[in-house]
XYZ file of C-alpha atoms in Angstrom:
759
model
C -6.990 88.628 -73.230
C -4.205 90.984 -74.063
C -1.801 88.028 -74.675
C -4.277 86.599 -77.241
C -4.648 90.005 -78.836
C -0.814 90.376 -79.196
C -0.471 86.828 -80.575
C -3.208 87.548 -83.185
C -1.285 90.775 -84.329
C 1.880 88.930 -84.532
C 0.215 86.275 -86.781
C -1.332 89.220 -88.732
C 2.027 90.951 -89.389
C 3.281 87.530 -90.783
C 0.340 87.319 -93.012
C 0.882 90.769 -94.361
C 4.121 89.765 -95.985
C 2.002 88.266 -98.680
C 1.083 91.695 -99.810
C 2.645 93.191 -103.019
C 2.479 97.061 -103.608
C 4.295 97.100 -106.964
C 7.463 99.359 -106.990
C 6.415 100.889 -103.756
C 7.821 98.623 -100.960
C 5.634 98.014 -98.025
C 6.611 99.171 -94.508
C 8.733 96.393 -92.766
C 6.884 94.799 -89.861
C 8.576 95.279 -86.545
C 10.794 92.623 -85.132
C 8.733 90.824 -82.544
C 10.595 89.901 -79.228
C 11.402 86.295 -78.727
C 9.258 84.092 -76.654
C 11.850 84.627 -73.800
C 10.738 88.230 -73.562
C 7.059 87.802 -73.509
C 6.414 91.087 -71.721
C 8.342 92.955 -74.274
C 6.170 91.426 -77.095
C 3.031 92.358 -75.283
C 4.193 95.875 -74.707
C 5.359 96.258 -78.412
C 2.232 95.037 -80.164
C -0.488 96.409 -77.855
C -1.961 99.646 -79.441
C -0.399 102.839 -78.315
C -2.561 104.973 -80.542
C -6.063 104.561 -82.141
C -5.635 101.626 -84.452
C -7.825 99.443 -86.771
C -7.278 95.869 -87.624
C -8.533 93.460 -90.292
C -9.809 90.337 -88.656
C -8.560 87.411 -90.762
C -10.162 83.972 -90.452
C -9.362 82.875 -93.984
C -5.781 83.623 -94.974
C -6.391 83.024 -98.646
C -8.159 86.421 -98.889
C -5.181 88.422 -97.880
C -4.015 90.224 -100.937
C -3.693 93.726 -102.261
C -7.099 94.840 -103.570
C -5.478 96.997 -106.444
C -2.561 94.782 -107.562
C -3.274 90.908 -107.080
C 0.008 89.256 -106.054
C -1.109 85.707 -107.101
C 0.445 84.283 -104.007
C 0.514 80.423 -103.389
C -2.688 79.040 -102.155
C -2.978 78.958 -98.292
C -4.531 75.947 -96.763
C -6.431 75.967 -93.442
C -8.059 78.747 -91.433
C -6.803 81.112 -88.706
C -8.164 80.035 -85.309
C -8.137 82.325 -83.491
C -8.437 84.907 -86.201
C -5.313 87.012 -87.173
C -5.160 90.733 -86.939
C -3.618 92.789 -89.611
C -3.068 96.378 -88.716
C -4.745 98.703 -91.405
C -2.877 101.540 -93.067
C -3.948 104.953 -92.049
C -4.334 107.817 -94.618
C -5.263 110.882 -92.262
C -5.502 111.671 -88.647
C -6.762 114.555 -86.625
C -6.483 114.993 -82.793
C -8.613 117.467 -80.913
C -8.115 117.957 -77.109
C -10.140 120.179 -74.870
C -8.862 120.560 -71.232
C -11.188 121.668 -68.438
C -10.372 121.764 -64.791
C -8.945 118.291 -64.083
C -10.401 116.629 -67.306
C -9.388 116.248 -70.860
C -11.885 115.487 -73.611
C -10.216 113.807 -76.502
C -11.502 113.347 -80.167
C -9.640 111.473 -82.827
C -10.787 111.395 -86.496
C -8.963 109.266 -89.023
C -9.274 107.424 -92.287
C -8.064 103.840 -92.591
C -7.970 101.467 -95.613
C -8.669 97.726 -95.780
C -5.390 97.297 -97.901
C -4.780 93.699 -97.135
C -8.121 92.115 -98.384
C -9.214 91.140 -101.939
C -11.692 93.560 -103.414
C -14.138 90.767 -103.940
C -13.879 89.514 -100.239
C -14.830 91.095 -96.788
C -13.826 90.859 -93.219
C -14.566 92.229 -89.868
C -12.635 95.299 -88.738
C -11.526 95.826 -85.170
C -11.013 99.290 -83.647
C -8.651 99.659 -80.749
C -8.920 102.806 -78.522
C -6.139 103.323 -76.037
C -6.874 106.064 -73.498
C -4.884 108.008 -70.923
C -5.170 108.155 -67.152
C -8.678 107.019 -65.944
C -10.000 107.005 -69.513
C -13.593 106.623 -70.175
C -14.838 105.742 -73.674
C -17.631 108.200 -74.760
C -18.501 107.014 -78.282
C -17.353 105.608 -81.550
C -18.636 106.524 -85.036
C -17.776 105.076 -88.496
C -18.756 105.462 -92.098
C -18.039 102.732 -94.649
C -19.228 102.713 -98.235
C -22.877 103.967 -97.659
C -23.030 102.435 -94.270
C -22.699 104.177 -90.998
C -22.161 102.871 -87.458
C -22.320 104.611 -84.014
C -22.384 103.480 -80.416
C -24.987 104.589 -77.957
C -25.975 103.688 -74.452
C -29.249 102.264 -73.378
C -30.825 101.339 -70.091
C -30.470 97.699 -68.926
C -33.612 95.909 -69.985
C -34.426 98.420 -72.745
C -34.809 96.799 -76.330
C -34.137 93.303 -74.914
C -34.272 91.028 -77.850
C -34.591 93.963 -80.405
C -31.080 93.459 -81.599
C -28.705 90.460 -81.777
C -26.395 89.758 -78.870
C -22.692 90.038 -79.382
C -19.595 88.074 -78.369
C -16.920 89.468 -76.214
C -14.635 90.375 -79.194
C -17.351 92.727 -80.669
C -16.910 95.193 -77.903
C -14.758 94.888 -74.704
C -11.988 96.366 -72.720
C -8.738 94.731 -73.835
C -7.103 96.314 -70.764
C -8.586 98.738 -68.440
C -7.517 101.673 -70.695
C -7.820 99.962 -74.159
C -11.379 99.674 -75.579
C -11.977 97.537 -78.711
C -15.073 97.436 -80.929
C -15.555 95.266 -84.077
C -17.418 96.332 -87.148
C -18.809 93.387 -89.271
C -17.979 92.502 -92.895
C -16.183 95.544 -94.568
C -15.309 95.018 -98.125
C -11.586 94.754 -99.191
C -10.288 98.100 -100.521
C -12.848 100.153 -98.560
C -12.040 103.298 -96.725
C -13.169 103.679 -93.100
C -13.780 107.059 -91.852
C -13.842 106.752 -87.950
C -14.330 109.272 -85.077
C -13.467 108.296 -81.521
C -14.296 110.129 -78.352
C -13.239 109.552 -74.754
C -12.343 111.556 -71.567
C -9.349 111.171 -69.267
C -7.800 112.721 -66.149
C -5.138 115.316 -66.258
C -1.980 114.864 -64.248
C -1.079 117.379 -61.603
C 2.121 118.086 -59.743
C 3.429 121.321 -58.083
C 0.891 123.613 -59.727
C 1.428 122.063 -63.193
C -1.292 120.244 -65.084
C -0.307 117.970 -67.951
C -2.197 115.778 -70.624
C -0.774 112.749 -72.280
C -2.786 111.183 -75.191
C -1.685 107.984 -76.786
C -0.508 108.990 -80.217
C 2.416 106.754 -81.008
C 1.608 105.050 -84.442
C 3.865 102.159 -85.441
C 5.601 102.449 -88.770
C 3.532 99.703 -90.470
C 0.403 101.739 -90.537
C 1.998 104.375 -92.744
C 0.710 103.826 -96.392
C 3.072 101.786 -98.517
C 2.253 104.058 -101.704
C 4.375 107.103 -101.239
C 2.283 109.427 -103.535
C -0.656 109.310 -100.987
C -0.602 112.615 -99.049
C -0.395 112.192 -95.330
C -1.754 115.191 -93.242
C -1.659 115.272 -89.537
C -3.536 117.747 -87.343
C -3.731 118.591 -83.698
C -5.927 121.115 -81.949
C -5.643 121.951 -78.254
C -7.803 124.237 -76.132
C -7.301 124.851 -72.478
C -9.803 126.453 -70.077
C -8.552 126.304 -66.570
C -11.813 127.628 -65.169
C -9.907 129.484 -62.348
C -10.002 132.883 -63.940
C -6.161 133.231 -63.427
C -3.235 133.374 -65.795
C -2.363 130.173 -67.530
C 1.287 129.582 -68.786
C 2.317 126.991 -71.256
C 5.359 124.993 -70.089
C 6.176 122.010 -72.546
C 4.731 120.388 -75.697
C 5.726 117.192 -77.561
C 4.727 118.654 -80.916
C 5.467 121.907 -82.627
C 2.096 123.713 -81.767
C 1.252 127.266 -83.020
C -0.482 129.588 -80.436
C -3.823 130.769 -81.773
C -5.296 132.760 -78.793
C -4.448 133.520 -75.148
C -6.883 135.004 -72.750
C -7.220 135.048 -68.828
C -7.431 131.261 -67.918
C -7.555 130.188 -71.665
C -5.092 128.900 -74.287
C -5.576 127.754 -77.816
C -3.010 125.949 -80.072
C -2.936 124.090 -83.346
C -0.549 121.971 -85.447
C -1.000 120.968 -89.091
C 1.709 119.363 -91.342
C 2.247 116.918 -94.407
C 4.342 114.208 -92.996
C 6.306 111.260 -94.366
C 5.626 109.068 -91.278
C 2.846 109.363 -88.675
C 3.565 110.547 -85.171
C 5.865 108.271 -83.272
C 5.569 109.913 -79.859
C 2.557 110.483 -77.462
C 1.003 113.852 -77.323
C 2.174 115.725 -74.228
C 1.194 119.210 -73.197
C 1.701 120.842 -69.713
C 0.729 124.163 -68.393
C 0.801 126.099 -65.047
C -2.309 127.415 -63.260
C -1.815 127.489 -59.482
C -0.059 130.239 -57.642
C 1.982 129.473 -54.508
C -0.826 129.420 -52.065
C -4.125 127.488 -51.653
C -6.904 129.063 -53.803
C -10.150 127.989 -55.527
C -13.147 128.884 -57.615
C -16.692 127.915 -57.942
C -18.381 127.474 -61.474
C -22.126 127.960 -61.937
C -24.205 126.813 -64.697
C -27.903 126.259 -65.703
C -28.823 122.935 -67.129
C -29.813 122.479 -70.722
C -33.429 121.912 -71.841
C -32.496 118.177 -72.366
C -31.012 117.650 -69.037
C -32.666 114.962 -66.885
C -32.071 117.029 -63.699
C -33.196 120.738 -64.081
C -31.619 122.024 -60.877
C -28.806 124.451 -61.212
C -25.166 123.218 -61.358
C -22.162 124.210 -59.421
C -18.516 122.847 -59.327
C -15.914 123.802 -56.784
C -12.342 123.512 -57.685
C -9.613 123.812 -54.936
C -5.995 123.985 -55.823
C -3.155 123.104 -53.366
C -0.656 125.639 -54.608
C 3.104 125.135 -55.067
C 4.596 126.276 -51.632
C 7.377 124.047 -50.638
C 7.400 125.214 -47.101
C 3.786 124.274 -46.351
C 3.457 121.805 -43.605
C 1.894 118.479 -44.132
C 0.074 116.740 -41.405
C 1.519 114.389 -38.765
C 0.172 110.890 -39.405
C -1.168 107.909 -37.665
C -1.109 105.164 -40.368
C -2.408 101.638 -40.314
C -1.951 99.469 -43.264
C -4.629 96.665 -43.652
C -3.513 94.030 -46.176
C -5.507 91.068 -47.518
C -3.289 87.984 -47.504
C -6.056 85.334 -48.646
C -5.201 82.655 -51.034
C -6.123 84.679 -53.984
C -3.431 87.233 -53.333
C -0.743 84.694 -53.957
C 2.000 85.636 -56.493
C 2.264 89.117 -58.130
C -0.647 90.861 -56.195
C 1.017 90.122 -52.844
C 4.494 90.750 -53.949
C 3.691 94.063 -55.548
C 1.626 95.072 -52.400
C 4.829 94.196 -50.260
C 7.162 96.297 -52.503
C 4.793 99.201 -52.309
C 4.235 98.891 -48.702
C 8.175 98.942 -48.046
C 8.460 102.111 -50.088
C 5.504 103.681 -48.133
C 7.079 102.763 -44.760
C 10.333 104.460 -45.836
C 8.482 107.743 -46.533
C 7.074 108.164 -42.959
C 8.583 110.806 -40.923
C 10.164 109.854 -37.514
C 7.178 111.750 -35.819
C 4.741 109.613 -37.580
C 3.256 106.439 -35.932
C 2.214 103.241 -37.902
C 0.985 99.689 -37.497
C 0.261 96.794 -39.948
C -2.662 94.403 -39.961
C -2.679 91.356 -42.237
C -5.848 89.484 -42.652
C -7.455 86.472 -44.253
C -9.970 84.568 -42.211
C -7.915 85.654 -39.264
C -6.296 88.975 -38.141
C -2.508 89.443 -37.575
C -1.091 92.569 -35.947
C 2.369 93.803 -36.293
C 2.031 95.462 -32.972
C -0.697 95.762 -30.262
C -0.326 99.425 -30.237
C 0.897 102.262 -32.658
C 4.700 102.413 -33.330
C 6.765 105.566 -34.019
C 8.322 105.351 -37.473
C 11.855 104.919 -36.232
C 14.515 103.049 -38.250
C 14.510 100.185 -35.932
C 10.606 100.056 -36.024
C 10.542 100.159 -39.895
C 13.242 97.383 -40.011
C 11.282 95.214 -37.710
C 8.158 95.848 -39.928
C 9.960 94.688 -42.995
C 10.956 91.369 -41.263
C 7.478 90.876 -39.859
C 6.003 91.375 -43.427
C 8.405 88.771 -44.854
C 7.370 86.235 -42.202
C 3.552 86.811 -42.097
C 2.620 88.008 -45.608
C 2.010 84.461 -46.902
C -1.064 83.979 -48.996
C -3.746 81.421 -47.837
C -7.224 81.341 -46.241
C -10.458 83.138 -46.820
C -11.385 86.815 -46.487
C -12.873 88.625 -43.441
C -12.660 92.523 -43.830
C -14.896 93.543 -41.003
C -12.520 92.358 -37.982
C -9.348 94.139 -39.137
C -11.055 97.273 -39.990
C -12.928 97.403 -36.787
C -9.708 96.870 -34.964
C -7.871 99.608 -36.926
C -10.683 102.253 -36.252
C -10.499 101.436 -32.550
C -6.676 101.940 -32.464
C -7.137 105.419 -34.116
C -10.063 106.705 -32.226
C -8.079 108.664 -29.782
C -5.518 110.196 -32.185
C -4.565 113.685 -31.187
C -2.642 116.332 -33.076
C -2.290 114.088 -36.135
C -4.366 112.787 -39.175
C -5.491 109.194 -38.699
C -5.369 107.117 -41.919
C -6.225 103.605 -42.847
C -5.120 101.988 -45.910
C -7.245 99.015 -47.003
C -6.008 96.711 -49.751
C -8.098 93.776 -50.966
C -8.879 91.727 -53.949
C -12.151 90.038 -52.634
C -15.792 90.583 -51.882
C -17.442 89.628 -48.592
C -21.113 89.143 -47.681
C -21.255 91.822 -44.979
C -20.175 94.693 -46.939
C -23.324 96.753 -46.246
C -23.131 96.041 -42.511
C -19.403 97.290 -42.617
C -20.515 100.469 -44.235
C -23.242 101.027 -41.588
C -20.930 100.402 -38.822
C -18.232 102.675 -40.148
C -20.778 105.401 -41.129
C -22.097 105.550 -37.427
C -18.554 105.437 -35.844
C -16.729 107.867 -38.182
C -19.420 110.594 -38.423
C -19.847 110.632 -34.773
C -16.103 110.577 -33.967
C -13.809 113.321 -32.959
C -12.537 116.514 -34.726
C -10.646 114.567 -37.205
C -12.060 110.973 -37.889
C -9.961 108.166 -39.373
C -9.671 108.380 -43.113
C -10.080 105.128 -44.929
C -8.144 104.953 -48.225
C -9.307 101.857 -50.081
C -7.516 99.992 -52.937
C -9.042 97.135 -54.980
C -7.209 94.698 -57.047
C -8.790 92.984 -60.057
C -12.582 92.591 -60.810
C -13.696 90.013 -58.025
C -13.719 92.732 -55.180
C -16.496 95.148 -54.922
C -15.141 98.423 -56.084
C -18.399 100.200 -55.106
C -18.203 99.055 -51.536
C -14.631 100.277 -51.445
C -15.676 103.549 -52.982
C -18.461 103.979 -50.308
C -16.058 103.248 -47.549
C -13.851 106.009 -48.686
C -16.627 108.551 -49.113
C -17.898 107.919 -45.730
C -14.676 108.533 -44.039
C -13.503 111.457 -46.231
C -10.793 109.282 -47.823
C -10.022 108.326 -51.457
C -10.420 105.263 -53.575
C -7.908 103.615 -56.012
C -7.932 100.550 -57.945
C -5.736 98.207 -60.325
C -7.927 96.337 -62.595
C -4.925 94.567 -64.171
C -1.862 93.083 -62.407
C 0.573 95.197 -64.255
C -0.525 98.480 -62.747
C -0.862 97.335 -59.130
C 2.447 99.062 -57.778
C 1.891 102.293 -59.895
C -1.798 102.800 -58.830
C -1.139 101.782 -55.133
C 1.912 104.158 -54.903
C -0.335 106.981 -56.044
C -2.916 106.272 -53.458
C -0.303 106.073 -50.656
C 1.333 109.371 -51.867
C -1.988 111.111 -51.861
C -2.724 109.955 -48.402
C 0.777 111.164 -46.972
C 0.450 114.564 -48.593
C -2.782 116.154 -47.186
C -2.411 119.863 -46.602
C -6.110 120.811 -45.704
C -8.511 118.678 -43.779
C -12.138 118.855 -42.511
C -12.997 121.088 -45.550
C -16.586 122.737 -45.254
C -18.747 125.146 -47.014
C -21.534 125.802 -44.525
C -23.488 128.442 -46.384
C -24.447 126.015 -49.081
C -26.643 124.083 -46.607
C -29.340 126.882 -46.853
C -30.052 126.039 -50.616
C -33.219 124.199 -51.545
C -32.883 120.568 -52.861
C -29.115 120.691 -52.294
C -26.953 117.786 -53.383
C -23.094 117.388 -53.377
C -20.738 114.807 -54.621
C -19.035 113.529 -52.633
C -21.362 114.160 -49.771
C -18.495 114.419 -47.280
C -15.619 116.432 -48.744
C -12.270 114.678 -48.710
C -9.004 116.301 -47.662
C -6.987 118.364 -49.992
C -3.712 116.789 -51.205
C -0.710 118.608 -52.551
C -0.619 115.766 -55.257
C -3.961 116.713 -56.944
C -6.742 119.338 -57.174
C -9.988 118.749 -55.313
C -13.175 118.796 -57.376
C -16.607 118.914 -55.584
C -19.820 119.336 -57.840
C -23.498 119.154 -57.133
C -27.103 120.516 -57.896
C -29.213 122.969 -56.030
C -32.396 125.148 -56.314
C -32.515 128.748 -55.255
C -30.174 131.661 -55.349
C -26.339 130.792 -54.982
C -24.651 132.950 -52.315
C -22.695 136.039 -53.658
C -19.656 135.008 -51.664
C -18.512 131.496 -50.646
C -15.657 130.589 -48.246
C -14.042 127.215 -47.675
C -12.563 126.309 -44.359
C -10.576 123.584 -42.760
C -7.520 122.600 -40.667
C -3.980 122.926 -41.915
C -1.092 120.801 -41.098
C -0.280 122.622 -37.889
C -4.014 122.252 -36.893
C -4.529 125.829 -37.303
C -7.808 127.105 -38.821
C -7.849 128.162 -42.477
C -10.349 130.073 -44.579
C -10.080 130.771 -48.443
C -12.520 132.915 -50.249
C -13.661 131.131 -53.525
C -14.009 133.102 -56.720
C -17.410 132.795 -58.228
C -18.002 132.873 -62.006
C -20.439 131.621 -64.586
C -19.148 128.662 -66.658
C -20.113 129.958 -70.148
C -17.712 127.777 -72.314
C -17.255 124.899 -69.835
C -19.499 121.739 -70.075
C -19.948 121.082 -66.316
C -22.338 118.295 -66.798
C -19.739 116.372 -68.883
C -16.800 117.271 -66.607
C -18.658 116.139 -63.424
C -20.432 113.113 -64.946
C -17.933 110.344 -64.402
C -17.377 111.216 -60.763
C -21.149 111.688 -59.925
C -22.100 108.480 -61.732
C -19.502 106.534 -59.785
C -20.421 107.996 -56.399
C -24.324 107.651 -56.969
C -23.748 104.013 -58.168
C -21.919 103.331 -54.802
C -24.877 104.990 -53.017
C -27.398 103.031 -54.921
C -25.644 99.751 -54.158
C -25.434 100.603 -50.509
C -29.127 101.720 -50.168
C -30.411 99.240 -52.708
C -32.514 102.303 -54.023
C -34.098 101.428 -57.401
C -35.093 105.139 -58.103
C -31.399 106.023 -57.626
C -30.375 103.271 -60.098
C -32.731 104.752 -62.658
C -31.311 108.253 -61.998
C -27.794 107.044 -62.612
C -28.979 105.295 -65.797
C -30.509 108.296 -67.225
C -27.355 110.333 -66.501
C -25.275 107.785 -68.035
C -27.372 107.821 -71.394
C -27.473 111.594 -71.305
C -23.556 112.058 -70.944
C -22.363 108.806 -72.613
C -20.385 107.623 -69.602
C -20.658 103.961 -69.009
C -22.310 102.828 -65.797
C -23.524 99.527 -64.312
C -27.077 100.163 -65.246
C -26.554 100.807 -68.961
C -25.298 98.811 -71.928
C -23.622 99.849 -75.154
C -25.050 99.105 -78.494
C -23.862 99.380 -82.021
C -26.405 101.102 -84.443
C -25.807 100.307 -88.088
C -27.511 102.453 -90.671
C -27.542 101.448 -94.340
C -28.054 104.681 -96.478
C -27.905 102.668 -99.712
C -31.147 100.998 -98.901
C -32.796 104.344 -98.271
C -31.612 105.560 -101.641
C -32.728 102.394 -103.618
C -36.035 102.382 -102.018
C -37.370 105.645 -103.647
C -41.033 105.576 -105.001
C -41.791 103.997 -108.303
C -38.548 102.070 -108.711
C -40.133 98.759 -108.438
C -43.552 97.392 -109.085
C -45.333 95.115 -106.458
C -47.978 95.234 -103.958
C -48.362 98.314 -101.812
C -48.024 96.208 -98.515
C -44.761 94.658 -99.550
C -43.282 98.114 -100.838
C -44.432 99.834 -97.620
C -42.828 97.009 -95.583
C -39.492 97.242 -97.497
C -39.322 101.031 -96.846
C -40.010 100.421 -93.051
C -37.394 97.685 -93.004
C -34.817 99.849 -94.679
C -35.550 102.820 -92.333
C -35.186 100.695 -89.154
C -31.405 100.633 -88.192
C -29.806 97.379 -87.097
C -28.501 97.038 -83.583
C -25.893 94.981 -81.974
C -26.068 94.581 -78.168
C -22.662 94.447 -76.639
C -21.929 92.448 -73.449
C -21.955 94.318 -70.188
C -18.946 96.681 -69.910
C -19.301 97.441 -66.238
C -16.948 96.288 -63.606
C -19.788 94.805 -61.529
C -20.325 94.611 -57.744
C -17.742 91.878 -56.805
C -17.905 88.116 -57.075
C -18.512 86.150 -53.703
C -17.886 82.853 -55.421
C -14.545 83.798 -56.879
C -13.520 85.167 -53.545
C -14.602 82.056 -51.690
C -12.791 79.808 -54.086
C -9.769 82.103 -53.846
C -9.605 82.696 -57.617
C -6.533 85.059 -58.225
C -7.207 88.427 -59.895
C -7.253 88.233 -63.784
C -8.050 84.514 -63.878
C -11.525 83.349 -65.359
C -13.833 81.267 -63.316
C -13.895 77.861 -64.940
C -17.323 76.859 -66.410
C -18.770 73.483 -67.076
C -19.037 72.843 -70.797
C -22.497 73.135 -72.429
C -24.292 70.110 -73.792
C -23.769 71.104 -77.350
C -19.973 71.603 -76.777
C -19.766 68.125 -75.440
C -21.381 66.606 -78.396
C -19.463 68.671 -80.954
C -16.248 67.876 -79.212
C -16.835 64.173 -79.051
C -18.039 64.032 -82.519
C -15.215 65.931 -83.861
C -12.668 63.871 -82.132
C -14.252 60.625 -83.529
C -14.256 62.062 -87.070
C -10.742 63.338 -86.809
C -9.402 60.143 -85.505
C -11.111 58.181 -88.314
C -9.831 60.754 -90.887
C -6.297 60.609 -89.557
C -6.250 56.767 -90.142
C -8.163 56.350 -93.414
C -7.836 59.528 -95.445
C -4.214 59.401 -96.573
C -3.252 59.457 -100.395
C -2.413 55.724 -100.459
C -5.825 54.620 -98.990
C -7.650 56.595 -101.676
C -5.635 55.068 -104.527
C -6.184 51.604 -102.926
C -9.987 52.126 -102.868
C -10.109 53.162 -106.576
C -8.969 49.633 -107.536
C -11.451 47.546 -105.381
C -14.295 45.728 -107.037
C -17.988 46.216 -106.128
C -18.185 43.437 -103.607
C -15.154 44.988 -101.458
C -16.709 48.378 -101.794
C -20.082 47.034 -100.282
C -18.353 45.326 -97.491
C -16.257 48.412 -96.614
C -19.231 50.558 -96.690
C -21.073 48.260 -94.280
C -17.919 48.352 -92.055
C -17.714 52.089 -92.061
C -21.432 52.362 -91.135
C -20.909 50.105 -88.131
C -17.935 52.117 -87.174
C -19.976 55.386 -87.395
C -22.664 53.630 -85.232
C -20.035 52.930 -82.617
C -18.732 56.591 -82.874
C -22.177 57.990 -82.201
C -22.701 55.603 -79.374
C -19.438 56.980 -77.805
C -20.688 60.508 -78.371
C -23.945 59.729 -76.577
C -22.234 58.074 -73.748
C -20.075 60.927 -73.189
C -23.018 63.435 -73.314
C -25.206 61.357 -71.010
C -22.516 60.638 -68.541
C -20.431 63.889 -68.487
C -21.944 64.918 -65.086
C -20.342 61.906 -63.351
C -16.744 62.770 -64.082
C -17.034 66.647 -64.278
C -16.178 66.769 -67.943
């Protein structure tokens, strides 16, 4: 899909050369990399900032709406449509950072500068987001019309609005959301507001936020006299009650306020060109030791859950001398047929790097699986140079894609090998791209074995590749075992995301974390239900709901890397200016969805759906719709403006007040695809579908007509027919009729017999 989008933008930039702006010269389109450098072309033309594109199907409507250029007539149509980037007249960025989450709002004004004033076209909005971005909403106002997105429960308003195609609203890539607005007049101004959330990066006590804000030169208005104002507002509330220090900033921000745990900055300037770098900001929160805080907040009157809220944030600190755990690691890697090519090669590369980071005192093993199970060693091996070298050779020989998928056998074997681990933290890394039928049985078996195990049970770190594996099964496995879950939905991010998961698993500094006093609260619920280990690579966020009086003091306890006991007192504070429900919404919805899948609990599904609608966070049980409101109709339908029957006038008023809705296709990742796994479809590929009956008929008929037209519609044939007498014309007419009948017979035969040859 991304390649098609890039090709459409490339065609649109070529079409934009038809535009004439008078004495003001237009911005020069970028030089697109040659076909030899396809990856470079994709990277250059994919949006790296919020963008709006004119969707052009008819190239002859491309012109300056203010100054007609009278370009030569263009024949044909754009199929697929071309995308011309619209020029932007203003932009404002607002970023609010809380705990480990950033909420981003972008407001901007774009103009349909490339379509005649008498014509119209669709406009596609592209929203690139940062790390683990989640779209929260899109609003637009255009010439008396307004559009906004909202979430509704599955099954709600079915049939009330028209269904949309994939292009109307979808994820171009996991971090790029696109939405199409219908039929915008040429020369119109679009006022658009975008909202999304994303995770902050963390390293050595430093938080950083990176927002895509790199605008290409060709979105700068060609008319130099148009003022271009760029605004940025940043608010930081660490929620820890400790001092916050600014480290770096990509833009010249001016400090507005500075309180304990809070910062405020702004930037505003008239610019000649829009920002050509992403917005980056970093700040330091954590002292040298492990510390944390607990935020308390009461729900709003509109909250679907009226229990009190709490959120614990535990930070690892920056101490370099802190000892990490000794590790017993088993890598379980899927080598089924669907992993062939880039998925398996990237996994091998990442696994080689992970083996090199093991300490000599650590032990490891490797299990490859498809329908069978292949062990590097029958027992755990110390991570010596010789053992690691033998592992590399074994990987090169045995990591050959082929066969089916069986997760249960290798996972059970790995747990058995790690059951008797002493003085170390046992870790299992499971990498797969497929779904299996016995996923719930696997979760049941792991739940009974791991929760009844020793003092430190094996942690399962799961990693899903593509959309055919069941990511909620993998998330459930990780939650049961105090592990973590990671994913790469597109092939380009496999190495980066897998390396993050491996690094997190190798850097645990506090294990078996517990807060015993919370169990005395009424209707207590915590997400995740089993607290995972604290890693030096990221903060630990645990949230939940409760009834009753929260303890005046709260302590978190666990094991350090030397297996000594550790207790830290958590600072309690009321979260007055922090939206806890929004910060924790994504984590809670994902975990509850995994539990709903595992338990097949319809009431839990309904609860997740209500949370999704309330917070605007997408889930598997809601769908996004576009709501269109035409304010011009409301203004024109004032009383007494037209004469007619009372019933018709009343009906017109009702029709004008009812907003139009467009139902987008399901934007969730789903619960895996057993068929695709069984057929070994590689990640990122589409499952081939048999053509519909109508498609067969249209294709056959169009082939017949096009063949006839290619042979009989040349200019010489037309001139010849003009000189024929009436008798010849009658004969030719009868002949053409007979040929048409034969063509229809061929269409019908293809239609009726298509099932025999698989067409």
